Amino acid sequence: MENSQKKKIFFTILKYLAFAFMAGCLLLLGLLFYYTWDLPQPDKFTETPFIQSTKIFDRTGKTVLYDVYGEEKREIVAFDKISDNLKHAVLTSEDERFYQHGGVDVVGIMRALWVDFVSHSKSQGGSTITQQLIRSVYLTGQKSISRKVREIVLSIELESKYSKDQIFDWYLNEIPFGENAYGAESASQTYFNKPASDLTVAEAATLTAMIPAPSYYSPYGQHKSELLAIKDVILDKMQKLGYITSDQLKEAKSEKLNFAENKSSIKAPDFVLYVKKYLDDKYGEDYLKEKGLKVYTTLDYDLQQYAEQTIKDSDKTLKSKGANNAATVALDPKTGEILALVGSKDWNADRIWTFGRADVVTPCAAASPSNSCRRPAASPALLSNLLFMQLLLKKDLRPIQFYGT
């Protein structure tokens, strides 16, 4: 009788546990459906275009005169055009088990939690490269349970649809590096004035060190020393994982990093702005900022530099004749193509008339397809205080000068 009573109690408890388990499973499925019912389809990931900036080139297609972008300055490049140094640095820092897990790295999460527990901080991240990509493209940076659930589900689905190299390719072309630079190519050009394919080990580790907090770790800000310290930590780990040798580690740590000047770069500004206005009118400003057009112009950048230097060297002559400004345009007499254009002696000047900020050439160059541009669109009062020079393309590339009265 007593054994029968115990069995009855045991089966009753077991029954309730089974009901509780089933209820828990239903609740879990309900929550999963609630958080994921409106998720985008990862198999349509390629239908989500990355924003790319429009580049305006000179006639050779080798010199970028200007990069037109909005919030995101990006140039998509092929996976094999990104340095292995950067790939290895990113894998080392962000997801060393990327090629082993299925989108979510349980081992990495447990390790990150343990490190955080031991160090009494939240310095370790458990997100994989796939999760970071999903977060960047589909979700927000807001930390919440719902976002994490959606992130995990989408990451697993994305990994089931595409190869690891494809996902890594998208990641390297998508992530922000600060200074409006998105993707490896734009970051490499912004910080080191070189393509992503040419990055050294030290440069690659430096860019990787920016990923967790691009603005905070900017080399142009107050935390450059922290950036370089993290760079060395990444280099040490790269050597430990076998990506570089001891000699390469020593060389990378001693390498002097030459960061590009932190300024907006625009070459042949008066000409570029004339071209940009035409493009704005034809396609719209937003289109230029997002669709990644490559615009090849008629400008001869070697001749442009010669023209700019000629204007600069003529400053004493200008002042001796009581003039404060100068302008130059070079046209191909056969086609009317603009080969060089300098609208004023100092495009960056603050005071327009005194220091020569006014562009007196562009209206003329735009209106005249011939080699005759002797009547610039400016008032007589202005011309009386300007030295106007016109460059006509000759075989010896010497300018013909016309002085205002």
mmCIF file of C-alpha atoms in Angstrom:
data_model
loop_
_atom_site.group_PDB
_atom_site.id
_atom_site.type_symbol
_atom_site.label_atom_id
_atom_site.label_comp_id
_atom_site.label_asym_id
_atom_site.label_seq_id
_atom_site.Cartn_x
_atom_site.Cartn_y
_atom_site.Cartn_z
ATOM 1 C CA MET A 1 0.000 0.000 0.000
ATOM 2 C CA GLU A 2 2.794 2.363 0.915
ATOM 3 C CA ASN A 3 4.672 1.578 -2.334
ATOM 4 C CA SER A 4 1.511 2.203 -4.325
ATOM 5 C CA GLN A 5 1.133 5.583 -2.648
ATOM 6 C CA LYS A 6 4.717 6.533 -3.494
ATOM 7 C CA LYS A 7 4.280 5.491 -7.122
ATOM 8 C CA LYS A 8 1.140 7.580 -7.341
ATOM 9 C CA ILE A 9 2.935 10.625 -5.973
ATOM 10 C CA PHE A 10 5.911 10.018 -8.299
ATOM 11 C CA PHE A 11 3.745 9.805 -11.412
ATOM 12 C CA THR A 12 1.772 12.872 -10.339
ATOM 13 C CA ILE A 13 4.981 14.877 -10.001
ATOM 14 C CA LEU A 14 6.216 13.490 -13.316
ATOM 15 C CA LYS A 15 2.934 14.463 -14.976
ATOM 16 C CA TYR A 16 3.172 18.040 -13.677
ATOM 17 C CA LEU A 17 6.805 18.260 -14.763
ATOM 18 C CA ALA A 18 5.804 17.073 -18.245
ATOM 19 C CA PHE A 19 3.038 19.670 -18.390
ATOM 20 C CA ALA A 20 5.465 22.349 -17.163
ATOM 21 C CA PHE A 21 8.010 21.309 -19.792
ATOM 22 C CA MET A 22 5.402 21.423 -22.558
ATOM 23 C CA ALA A 23 4.144 24.795 -21.325
ATOM 24 C CA GLY A 24 7.731 26.090 -21.273
ATOM 25 C CA CYS A 25 8.275 24.846 -24.824
ATOM 26 C CA LEU A 26 5.060 26.487 -26.011
ATOM 27 C CA LEU A 27 6.004 29.717 -24.239
ATOM 28 C CA LEU A 28 9.460 29.609 -25.832
ATOM 29 C CA LEU A 29 7.964 29.007 -29.273
ATOM 30 C CA GLY A 30 5.481 31.813 -28.678
ATOM 31 C CA LEU A 31 8.234 34.229 -27.692
ATOM 32 C CA LEU A 32 10.318 33.116 -30.661
ATOM 33 C CA PHE A 33 7.388 33.742 -33.015
ATOM 34 C CA TYR A 34 6.647 37.079 -31.338
ATOM 35 C CA TYR A 35 10.220 38.292 -31.793
ATOM 36 C CA THR A 36 10.823 36.876 -35.275
ATOM 37 C CA TRP A 37 7.523 36.843 -37.186
ATOM 38 C CA ASP A 38 8.386 40.011 -39.141
ATOM 39 C CA LEU A 39 12.058 39.290 -39.771
ATOM 40 C CA PRO A 40 13.518 39.953 -43.239
ATOM 41 C CA GLN A 41 14.472 36.943 -45.330
ATOM 42 C CA PRO A 42 18.247 36.285 -45.350
ATOM 43 C CA ASP A 43 17.933 34.542 -48.719
ATOM 44 C CA LYS A 44 17.143 38.020 -50.072
ATOM 45 C CA PHE A 45 20.235 39.538 -48.474
ATOM 46 C CA THR A 46 21.671 40.457 -51.864
ATOM 47 C CA GLU A 47 18.591 42.590 -52.528
ATOM 48 C CA THR A 48 19.700 44.937 -49.736
ATOM 49 C CA PRO A 49 22.177 47.186 -51.569
ATOM 50 C CA PHE A 50 25.114 48.689 -49.735
ATOM 51 C CA ILE A 51 25.345 52.456 -49.996
ATOM 52 C CA GLN A 52 28.342 53.530 -52.095
ATOM 53 C CA SER A 53 29.744 56.988 -52.665
ATOM 54 C CA THR A 54 30.173 58.478 -56.146
ATOM 55 C CA LYS A 55 33.733 59.154 -57.296
ATOM 56 C CA ILE A 56 34.700 61.875 -59.759
ATOM 57 C CA PHE A 57 37.932 61.049 -61.658
ATOM 58 C CA ASP A 58 40.266 62.908 -63.978
ATOM 59 C CA ARG A 59 40.544 61.856 -67.640
ATOM 60 C CA THR A 60 42.958 58.981 -66.831
ATOM 61 C CA GLY A 61 40.627 57.382 -64.289
ATOM 62 C CA LYS A 62 43.543 57.102 -61.853
ATOM 63 C CA THR A 63 43.177 60.335 -59.860
ATOM 64 C CA VAL A 64 40.089 60.737 -57.666
ATOM 65 C CA LEU A 65 39.151 64.404 -57.694
ATOM 66 C CA TYR A 66 36.275 64.117 -55.239
ATOM 67 C CA ASP A 67 34.251 61.566 -53.314
ATOM 68 C CA VAL A 68 30.536 62.410 -53.092
ATOM 69 C CA TYR A 69 28.933 60.791 -50.049
ATOM 70 C CA GLY A 70 26.314 61.330 -47.379
ATOM 71 C CA GLU A 71 26.384 59.498 -44.056
ATOM 72 C CA GLU A 72 28.360 56.582 -45.501
ATOM 73 C CA LYS A 73 31.516 56.851 -47.595
ATOM 74 C CA ARG A 74 31.999 53.400 -49.078
ATOM 75 C CA GLU A 75 33.561 51.663 -52.061
ATOM 76 C CA ILE A 76 32.732 47.986 -52.560
ATOM 77 C CA VAL A 77 35.755 45.870 -53.513
ATOM 78 C CA ALA A 78 36.108 42.173 -54.277
ATOM 79 C CA PHE A 79 37.129 39.799 -51.487
ATOM 80 C CA ASP A 80 40.486 39.106 -53.143
ATOM 81 C CA LYS A 81 41.195 42.863 -53.278
ATOM 82 C CA ILE A 82 41.307 43.068 -49.480
ATOM 83 C CA SER A 83 44.653 42.329 -47.841
ATOM 84 C CA ASP A 84 44.976 38.988 -46.062
ATOM 85 C CA ASN A 85 46.597 41.005 -43.276
ATOM 86 C CA LEU A 86 43.269 42.725 -42.608
ATOM 87 C CA LYS A 87 41.281 39.507 -42.883
ATOM 88 C CA HIS A 88 43.556 37.800 -40.377
ATOM 89 C CA ALA A 89 43.514 40.774 -38.012
ATOM 90 C CA VAL A 90 39.700 40.925 -38.063
ATOM 91 C CA LEU A 91 39.362 37.170 -37.499
ATOM 92 C CA THR A 92 41.846 37.392 -34.637
ATOM 93 C CA SER A 93 40.084 40.243 -32.891
ATOM 94 C CA GLU A 94 36.423 39.774 -33.730
ATOM 95 C CA ASP A 95 35.772 36.079 -34.349
ATOM 96 C CA GLU A 96 38.692 33.630 -34.333
ATOM 97 C CA ARG A 97 36.335 30.627 -34.710
ATOM 98 C CA PHE A 98 34.420 32.163 -37.629
ATOM 99 C CA TYR A 99 35.144 29.257 -39.976
ATOM 100 C CA GLN A 100 34.150 26.670 -37.343
ATOM 101 C CA HIS A 101 30.788 27.849 -35.959
ATOM 102 C CA GLY A 102 27.388 28.047 -37.603
ATOM 103 C CA GLY A 103 26.622 31.699 -37.068
ATOM 104 C CA VAL A 104 26.490 31.698 -33.271
ATOM 105 C CA ASP A 105 29.596 30.729 -31.306
ATOM 106 C CA VAL A 106 28.477 29.144 -28.022
ATOM 107 C CA VAL A 107 32.092 28.484 -27.032
ATOM 108 C CA GLY A 108 32.973 32.109 -27.682
ATOM 109 C CA ILE A 109 29.990 33.336 -25.672
ATOM 110 C CA MET A 110 30.919 31.162 -22.674
ATOM 111 C CA ARG A 111 34.540 32.300 -22.866
ATOM 112 C CA ALA A 112 33.477 35.962 -23.041
ATOM 113 C CA LEU A 113 31.166 35.522 -20.046
ATOM 114 C CA TRP A 114 33.955 33.870 -18.055
ATOM 115 C CA VAL A 115 36.454 36.636 -18.866
ATOM 116 C CA ASP A 116 33.876 39.275 -17.934
ATOM 117 C CA PHE A 117 33.149 37.465 -14.660
ATOM 118 C CA VAL A 118 36.811 37.135 -13.724
ATOM 119 C CA SER A 119 37.672 40.723 -14.693
ATOM 120 C CA HIS A 120 34.437 42.162 -13.194
ATOM 121 C CA SER A 121 33.745 44.027 -16.430
ATOM 122 C CA LYS A 122 31.824 43.724 -19.678
ATOM 123 C CA SER A 123 34.812 44.144 -21.976
ATOM 124 C CA GLN A 124 34.295 40.944 -23.936
ATOM 125 C CA GLY A 125 31.810 40.608 -26.768
ATOM 126 C CA GLY A 126 30.288 37.300 -27.770
ATOM 127 C CA SER A 127 28.923 38.371 -31.143
ATOM 128 C CA THR A 128 30.266 36.611 -34.197
ATOM 129 C CA ILE A 129 31.128 38.283 -37.494
ATOM 130 C CA THR A 130 27.817 37.017 -38.874
ATOM 131 C CA GLN A 131 25.883 38.507 -35.948
ATOM 132 C CA GLN A 132 27.669 41.839 -36.352
ATOM 133 C CA LEU A 133 26.807 41.866 -40.058
ATOM 134 C CA ILE A 134 23.143 41.101 -39.361
ATOM 135 C CA ARG A 135 23.028 43.822 -36.719
ATOM 136 C CA SER A 136 24.594 46.361 -39.070
ATOM 137 C CA VAL A 137 22.325 45.619 -42.041
ATOM 138 C CA TYR A 138 18.977 44.672 -40.497
ATOM 139 C CA LEU A 139 18.872 45.660 -36.834
ATOM 140 C CA THR A 140 19.885 48.481 -34.503
ATOM 141 C CA GLY A 141 22.604 48.796 -31.883
ATOM 142 C CA GLN A 142 20.066 48.927 -29.065
ATOM 143 C CA LYS A 143 20.735 46.192 -26.511
ATOM 144 C CA SER A 144 17.627 44.151 -25.744
ATOM 145 C CA ILE A 145 16.507 40.531 -25.505
ATOM 146 C CA SER A 146 14.294 40.861 -28.579
ATOM 147 C CA ARG A 147 17.156 42.217 -30.709
ATOM 148 C CA LYS A 148 19.480 39.430 -29.558
ATOM 149 C CA VAL A 149 16.920 36.740 -30.383
ATOM 150 C CA ARG A 150 16.307 38.215 -33.837
ATOM 151 C CA GLU A 151 20.047 38.559 -34.377
ATOM 152 C CA ILE A 152 20.718 34.904 -33.513
ATOM 153 C CA VAL A 153 17.884 33.564 -35.691
ATOM 154 C CA LEU A 154 18.917 35.660 -38.697
ATOM 155 C CA SER A 155 22.592 34.731 -38.262
ATOM 156 C CA ILE A 156 21.848 31.015 -38.307
ATOM 157 C CA GLU A 157 19.614 31.429 -41.363
ATOM 158 C CA LEU A 158 22.210 33.553 -43.192
ATOM 159 C CA GLU A 159 24.906 30.941 -42.580
ATOM 160 C CA SER A 160 22.648 28.258 -44.022
ATOM 161 C CA LYS A 161 22.183 30.254 -47.232
ATOM 162 C CA TYR A 162 25.654 31.610 -48.007
ATOM 163 C CA SER A 163 29.314 30.579 -47.799
ATOM 164 C CA LYS A 164 31.661 31.792 -45.084
ATOM 165 C CA ASP A 165 33.775 33.763 -47.574
ATOM 166 C CA GLN A 166 30.680 35.524 -48.933
ATOM 167 C CA ILE A 167 29.556 36.533 -45.441
ATOM 168 C CA PHE A 168 33.072 37.707 -44.543
ATOM 169 C CA ASP A 169 33.198 39.660 -47.826
ATOM 170 C CA TRP A 170 29.942 41.453 -46.982
ATOM 171 C CA TYR A 171 31.170 42.165 -43.462
ATOM 172 C CA LEU A 172 34.442 43.735 -44.617
ATOM 173 C CA ASN A 173 32.584 45.960 -47.086
ATOM 174 C CA GLU A 174 29.874 46.987 -44.606
ATOM 175 C CA ILE A 175 31.299 47.783 -41.169
ATOM 176 C CA PRO A 176 32.002 51.390 -40.064
ATOM 177 C CA PHE A 177 35.518 52.613 -39.256
ATOM 178 C CA GLY A 178 34.741 56.212 -38.288
ATOM 179 C CA GLU A 179 35.238 59.459 -40.251
ATOM 180 C CA ASN A 180 32.200 58.415 -42.362
ATOM 181 C CA ALA A 181 34.330 55.577 -43.772
ATOM 182 C CA TYR A 182 32.419 52.325 -44.240
ATOM 183 C CA GLY A 183 34.100 49.167 -45.436
ATOM 184 C CA ALA A 184 37.749 48.173 -45.722
ATOM 185 C CA GLU A 185 38.550 50.076 -48.921
ATOM 186 C CA SER A 186 37.170 53.406 -47.751
ATOM 187 C CA ALA A 187 38.828 53.005 -44.335
ATOM 188 C CA SER A 188 42.192 52.205 -45.900
ATOM 189 C CA GLN A 189 41.980 55.218 -48.216
ATOM 190 C CA THR A 190 40.766 57.517 -45.421
ATOM 191 C CA TYR A 191 43.407 56.650 -42.838
ATOM 192 C CA PHE A 192 46.400 55.525 -44.930
ATOM 193 C CA ASN A 193 45.820 56.872 -48.477
ATOM 194 C CA LYS A 194 46.180 53.412 -49.996
ATOM 195 C CA PRO A 195 43.937 50.601 -51.260
ATOM 196 C CA ALA A 196 42.882 47.858 -48.854
ATOM 197 C CA SER A 197 44.951 45.358 -50.849
ATOM 198 C CA ASP A 198 48.190 47.110 -49.810
ATOM 199 C CA LEU A 199 47.689 47.294 -46.041
ATOM 200 C CA THR A 200 50.630 46.219 -43.910
ATOM 201 C CA VAL A 201 50.194 43.988 -40.865
ATOM 202 C CA ALA A 202 50.459 46.979 -38.509
ATOM 203 C CA GLU A 203 47.997 49.075 -40.524
ATOM 204 C CA ALA A 204 45.542 46.176 -40.681
ATOM 205 C CA ALA A 205 45.728 45.653 -36.923
ATOM 206 C CA THR A 206 45.190 49.394 -36.391
ATOM 207 C CA LEU A 207 42.027 49.475 -38.519
ATOM 208 C CA THR A 208 40.766 46.365 -36.727
ATOM 209 C CA ALA A 209 41.356 48.006 -33.359
ATOM 210 C CA MET A 210 38.885 50.755 -34.364
ATOM 211 C CA ILE A 211 35.974 48.392 -35.053
ATOM 212 C CA PRO A 212 34.492 48.175 -31.517
ATOM 213 C CA ALA A 213 34.288 51.981 -31.132
ATOM 214 C CA PRO A 214 35.404 53.850 -34.296
ATOM 215 C CA SER A 215 34.795 57.373 -33.001
ATOM 216 C CA TYR A 216 36.419 56.736 -29.618
ATOM 217 C CA TYR A 217 39.531 55.095 -31.097
ATOM 218 C CA SER A 218 39.984 57.566 -33.946
ATOM 219 C CA PRO A 219 43.701 58.274 -34.564
ATOM 220 C CA TYR A 220 42.738 61.947 -34.861
ATOM 221 C CA GLY A 221 41.156 62.078 -31.401
ATOM 222 C CA GLN A 222 42.315 62.013 -27.793
ATOM 223 C CA HIS A 223 42.524 58.223 -27.499
ATOM 224 C CA LYS A 224 45.195 57.451 -30.071
ATOM 225 C CA SER A 225 47.465 55.871 -27.450
ATOM 226 C CA GLU A 226 44.681 53.438 -26.509
ATOM 227 C CA LEU A 227 44.178 52.603 -30.181
ATOM 228 C CA LEU A 228 47.861 51.769 -30.613
ATOM 229 C CA ALA A 229 47.852 49.685 -27.429
ATOM 230 C CA ILE A 230 44.944 47.601 -28.732
ATOM 231 C CA LYS A 231 46.759 47.298 -32.055
ATOM 232 C CA ASP A 232 49.699 45.673 -30.254
ATOM 233 C CA VAL A 233 47.362 43.296 -28.395
ATOM 234 C CA ILE A 234 45.874 42.192 -31.722
ATOM 235 C CA LEU A 235 49.366 41.709 -33.180
ATOM 236 C CA ASP A 236 50.365 39.527 -30.213
ATOM 237 C CA LYS A 237 47.275 37.388 -30.705
ATOM 238 C CA MET A 238 47.881 37.146 -34.461
ATOM 239 C CA GLN A 239 51.317 35.727 -33.735
ATOM 240 C CA LYS A 240 49.868 33.321 -31.178
ATOM 241 C CA LEU A 241 47.294 32.054 -33.693
ATOM 242 C CA GLY A 242 49.973 31.574 -36.348
ATOM 243 C CA TYR A 243 49.007 34.355 -38.750
ATOM 244 C CA ILE A 244 52.395 36.072 -38.413
ATOM 245 C CA THR A 245 55.853 35.013 -37.287
ATOM 246 C CA SER A 246 57.855 36.389 -34.367
ATOM 247 C CA ASP A 247 59.954 38.458 -36.762
ATOM 248 C CA GLN A 248 56.818 39.883 -38.420
ATOM 249 C CA LEU A 249 55.422 40.705 -34.984
ATOM 250 C CA LYS A 250 58.559 42.606 -34.050
ATOM 251 C CA GLU A 251 58.564 44.458 -37.377
ATOM 252 C CA ALA A 252 54.867 45.352 -37.128
ATOM 253 C CA LYS A 253 55.206 46.723 -33.613
ATOM 254 C CA SER A 254 58.139 48.913 -34.609
ATOM 255 C CA GLU A 255 56.511 50.162 -37.828
ATOM 256 C CA LYS A 256 55.794 53.886 -37.870
ATOM 257 C CA LEU A 257 52.193 54.490 -38.883
ATOM 258 C CA ASN A 258 51.685 57.427 -41.251
ATOM 259 C CA PHE A 259 48.067 58.513 -40.916
ATOM 260 C CA ALA A 260 46.601 60.618 -43.686
ATOM 261 C CA GLU A 261 45.707 64.226 -42.910
ATOM 262 C CA ASN A 262 42.247 64.532 -41.402
ATOM 263 C CA LYS A 263 40.640 66.784 -43.965
ATOM 264 C CA SER A 264 38.095 66.649 -46.741
ATOM 265 C CA SER A 265 40.046 66.097 -49.934
ATOM 266 C CA ILE A 266 38.925 67.836 -53.112
ATOM 267 C CA LYS A 267 41.140 68.374 -56.140
ATOM 268 C CA ALA A 268 40.389 71.004 -58.794
ATOM 269 C CA PRO A 269 37.511 72.266 -56.613
ATOM 270 C CA ASP A 270 35.941 74.791 -59.019
ATOM 271 C CA PHE A 271 35.869 72.230 -61.822
ATOM 272 C CA VAL A 272 34.610 69.458 -59.544
ATOM 273 C CA LEU A 273 31.782 71.577 -58.145
ATOM 274 C CA TYR A 274 30.775 72.502 -61.685
ATOM 275 C CA VAL A 275 30.628 68.795 -62.586
ATOM 276 C CA LYS A 276 28.822 67.945 -59.356
ATOM 277 C CA LYS A 277 26.143 70.570 -60.019
ATOM 278 C CA TYR A 278 25.523 69.019 -63.426
ATOM 279 C CA LEU A 279 25.233 65.567 -61.828
ATOM 280 C CA ASP A 280 22.976 66.874 -59.043
ATOM 281 C CA ASP A 281 20.638 68.404 -61.617
ATOM 282 C CA LYS A 282 20.592 65.244 -63.729
ATOM 283 C CA TYR A 283 20.442 62.483 -61.085
ATOM 284 C CA GLY A 284 19.690 64.146 -57.747
ATOM 285 C CA GLU A 285 21.958 64.580 -54.723
ATOM 286 C CA ASP A 286 20.752 61.478 -52.851
ATOM 287 C CA TYR A 287 21.364 59.262 -55.883
ATOM 288 C CA LEU A 288 24.979 60.423 -56.075
ATOM 289 C CA LYS A 289 25.550 59.744 -52.392
ATOM 290 C CA GLU A 290 24.255 56.174 -52.499
ATOM 291 C CA LYS A 291 24.635 54.568 -55.937
ATOM 292 C CA GLY A 292 28.411 54.480 -56.341
ATOM 293 C CA LEU A 293 28.753 56.139 -59.746
ATOM 294 C CA LYS A 294 32.207 56.436 -61.304
ATOM 295 C CA VAL A 295 32.384 59.728 -63.223
ATOM 296 C CA TYR A 296 35.263 60.195 -65.671
ATOM 297 C CA THR A 297 35.857 63.823 -66.649
ATOM 298 C CA THR A 298 37.951 65.670 -69.236
ATOM 299 C CA LEU A 299 40.332 67.177 -66.668
ATOM 300 C CA ASP A 300 44.063 66.647 -67.163
ATOM 301 C CA TYR A 301 45.277 66.633 -63.560
ATOM 302 C CA ASP A 302 48.950 67.221 -64.471
ATOM 303 C CA LEU A 303 47.929 70.335 -66.391
ATOM 304 C CA GLN A 304 45.601 71.307 -63.528
ATOM 305 C CA GLN A 305 48.481 71.225 -61.052
ATOM 306 C CA TYR A 306 50.590 73.301 -63.456
ATOM 307 C CA ALA A 307 47.795 75.854 -63.754
ATOM 308 C CA GLU A 308 47.343 76.070 -59.980
ATOM 309 C CA GLN A 309 51.078 76.599 -59.494
ATOM 310 C CA THR A 310 51.083 79.284 -62.221
ATOM 311 C CA ILE A 311 48.345 81.173 -60.376
ATOM 312 C CA LYS A 312 50.204 80.815 -57.097
ATOM 313 C CA ASP A 313 53.475 82.072 -58.601
ATOM 314 C CA SER A 314 51.738 85.082 -60.155
ATOM 315 C CA ASP A 315 50.714 86.578 -56.815
ATOM 316 C CA LYS A 316 53.487 89.186 -56.756
ATOM 317 C CA THR A 317 52.648 90.192 -60.324
ATOM 318 C CA LEU A 318 49.011 90.533 -59.341
ATOM 319 C CA LYS A 319 49.771 92.830 -56.447
ATOM 320 C CA SER A 320 52.159 94.944 -58.514
ATOM 321 C CA LYS A 321 49.310 95.596 -60.948
ATOM 322 C CA GLY A 322 46.846 96.362 -58.147
ATOM 323 C CA ALA A 323 44.887 93.144 -58.596
ATOM 324 C CA ASN A 324 43.804 90.685 -55.922
ATOM 325 C CA ASN A 325 42.688 87.650 -57.860
ATOM 326 C CA ALA A 326 43.495 85.446 -60.843
ATOM 327 C CA ALA A 327 41.790 82.690 -62.791
ATOM 328 C CA THR A 328 42.782 80.171 -65.433
ATOM 329 C CA VAL A 329 41.050 77.841 -67.846
ATOM 330 C CA ALA A 330 42.577 75.467 -70.385
ATOM 331 C CA LEU A 331 40.399 74.166 -73.208
ATOM 332 C CA ASP A 332 41.129 71.738 -76.006
ATOM 333 C CA PRO A 333 40.635 73.947 -79.113
ATOM 334 C CA LYS A 334 39.391 70.990 -81.171
ATOM 335 C CA THR A 335 36.780 69.566 -78.807
ATOM 336 C CA GLY A 336 36.118 72.328 -76.280
ATOM 337 C CA GLU A 337 36.957 69.916 -73.434
ATOM 338 C CA ILE A 338 37.977 71.567 -70.165
ATOM 339 C CA LEU A 339 41.504 70.343 -69.403
ATOM 340 C CA ALA A 340 42.289 72.589 -66.442
ATOM 341 C CA LEU A 341 40.290 75.142 -64.504
ATOM 342 C CA VAL A 342 41.260 77.407 -61.613
ATOM 343 C CA GLY A 343 38.425 79.732 -60.674
ATOM 344 C CA SER A 344 40.413 81.900 -58.274
ATOM 345 C CA LYS A 345 43.811 82.097 -56.655
ATOM 346 C CA ASP A 346 42.718 80.674 -53.290
ATOM 347 C CA TRP A 347 39.693 78.384 -53.135
ATOM 348 C CA ASN A 348 40.008 78.084 -49.333
ATOM 349 C CA ALA A 349 40.081 81.830 -48.666
ATOM 350 C CA ASP A 350 37.533 83.186 -46.178
ATOM 351 C CA ARG A 351 37.279 86.730 -47.563
ATOM 352 C CA ILE A 352 36.069 86.495 -51.119
ATOM 353 C CA TRP A 353 37.315 89.652 -52.770
ATOM 354 C CA THR A 354 40.471 90.376 -50.787
ATOM 355 C CA PHE A 355 41.991 86.899 -50.870
ATOM 356 C CA GLY A 356 40.548 85.642 -54.120
ATOM 357 C CA ARG A 357 37.773 83.177 -53.365
ATOM 358 C CA ALA A 358 35.488 84.153 -56.286
ATOM 359 C CA ASP A 359 35.213 81.737 -59.204
ATOM 360 C CA VAL A 360 35.194 83.862 -62.374
ATOM 361 C CA VAL A 361 35.995 81.068 -64.827
ATOM 362 C CA THR A 362 33.383 78.326 -64.493
ATOM 363 C CA PRO A 363 30.469 80.330 -65.980
ATOM 364 C CA CYS A 364 32.649 81.165 -68.960
ATOM 365 C CA ALA A 365 34.068 77.678 -69.458
ATOM 366 C CA ALA A 366 30.627 76.153 -69.184
ATOM 367 C CA ALA A 367 29.121 78.528 -71.713
ATOM 368 C CA SER A 368 31.806 78.418 -74.390
ATOM 369 C CA PRO A 369 32.730 75.209 -76.245
ATOM 370 C CA SER A 370 35.370 77.078 -78.245
ATOM 371 C CA ASN A 371 38.849 78.256 -77.294
ATOM 372 C CA SER A 372 37.654 81.855 -77.016
ATOM 373 C CA CYS A 373 36.696 82.787 -73.485
ATOM 374 C CA ARG A 374 37.583 86.447 -73.267
ATOM 375 C CA ARG A 375 34.320 87.684 -71.758
ATOM 376 C CA PRO A 376 33.920 86.145 -68.299
ATOM 377 C CA ALA A 377 30.562 86.367 -66.575
ATOM 378 C CA ALA A 378 31.497 89.084 -64.114
ATOM 379 C CA SER A 379 30.772 92.775 -63.657
ATOM 380 C CA PRO A 380 33.198 95.500 -64.899
ATOM 381 C CA ALA A 381 33.729 96.541 -61.285
ATOM 382 C CA LEU A 382 34.949 93.068 -60.463
ATOM 383 C CA LEU A 383 37.128 92.782 -63.565
ATOM 384 C CA SER A 384 38.851 96.055 -62.752
ATOM 385 C CA ASN A 385 40.251 94.385 -59.661
ATOM 386 C CA LEU A 386 41.088 91.007 -61.189
ATOM 387 C CA LEU A 387 43.823 89.550 -63.290
ATOM 388 C CA PHE A 388 42.100 87.158 -65.681
ATOM 389 C CA MET A 389 44.306 84.586 -67.374
ATOM 390 C CA GLN A 390 43.228 82.181 -70.019
ATOM 391 C CA LEU A 391 45.240 79.081 -70.837
ATOM 392 C CA LEU A 392 44.931 77.850 -74.427
ATOM 393 C CA LEU A 393 46.262 74.377 -75.011
ATOM 394 C CA LYS A 394 49.441 74.588 -77.087
ATOM 395 C CA LYS A 395 52.015 71.981 -77.895
ATOM 396 C CA ASP A 396 54.435 73.500 -75.404
ATOM 397 C CA LEU A 397 51.688 73.925 -72.760
ATOM 398 C CA ARG A 398 52.571 77.582 -72.226
ATOM 399 C CA PRO A 399 49.772 79.912 -71.146
ATOM 400 C CA ILE A 400 48.638 83.053 -72.935
ATOM 401 C CA GLN A 401 47.802 85.761 -70.422
ATOM 402 C CA PHE A 402 45.189 88.503 -70.624
ATOM 403 C CA TYR A 403 45.266 91.208 -67.946
ATOM 404 C CA GLY A 404 42.148 92.940 -66.696
ATOM 405 C CA THR A 405 42.005 96.711 -66.539
#
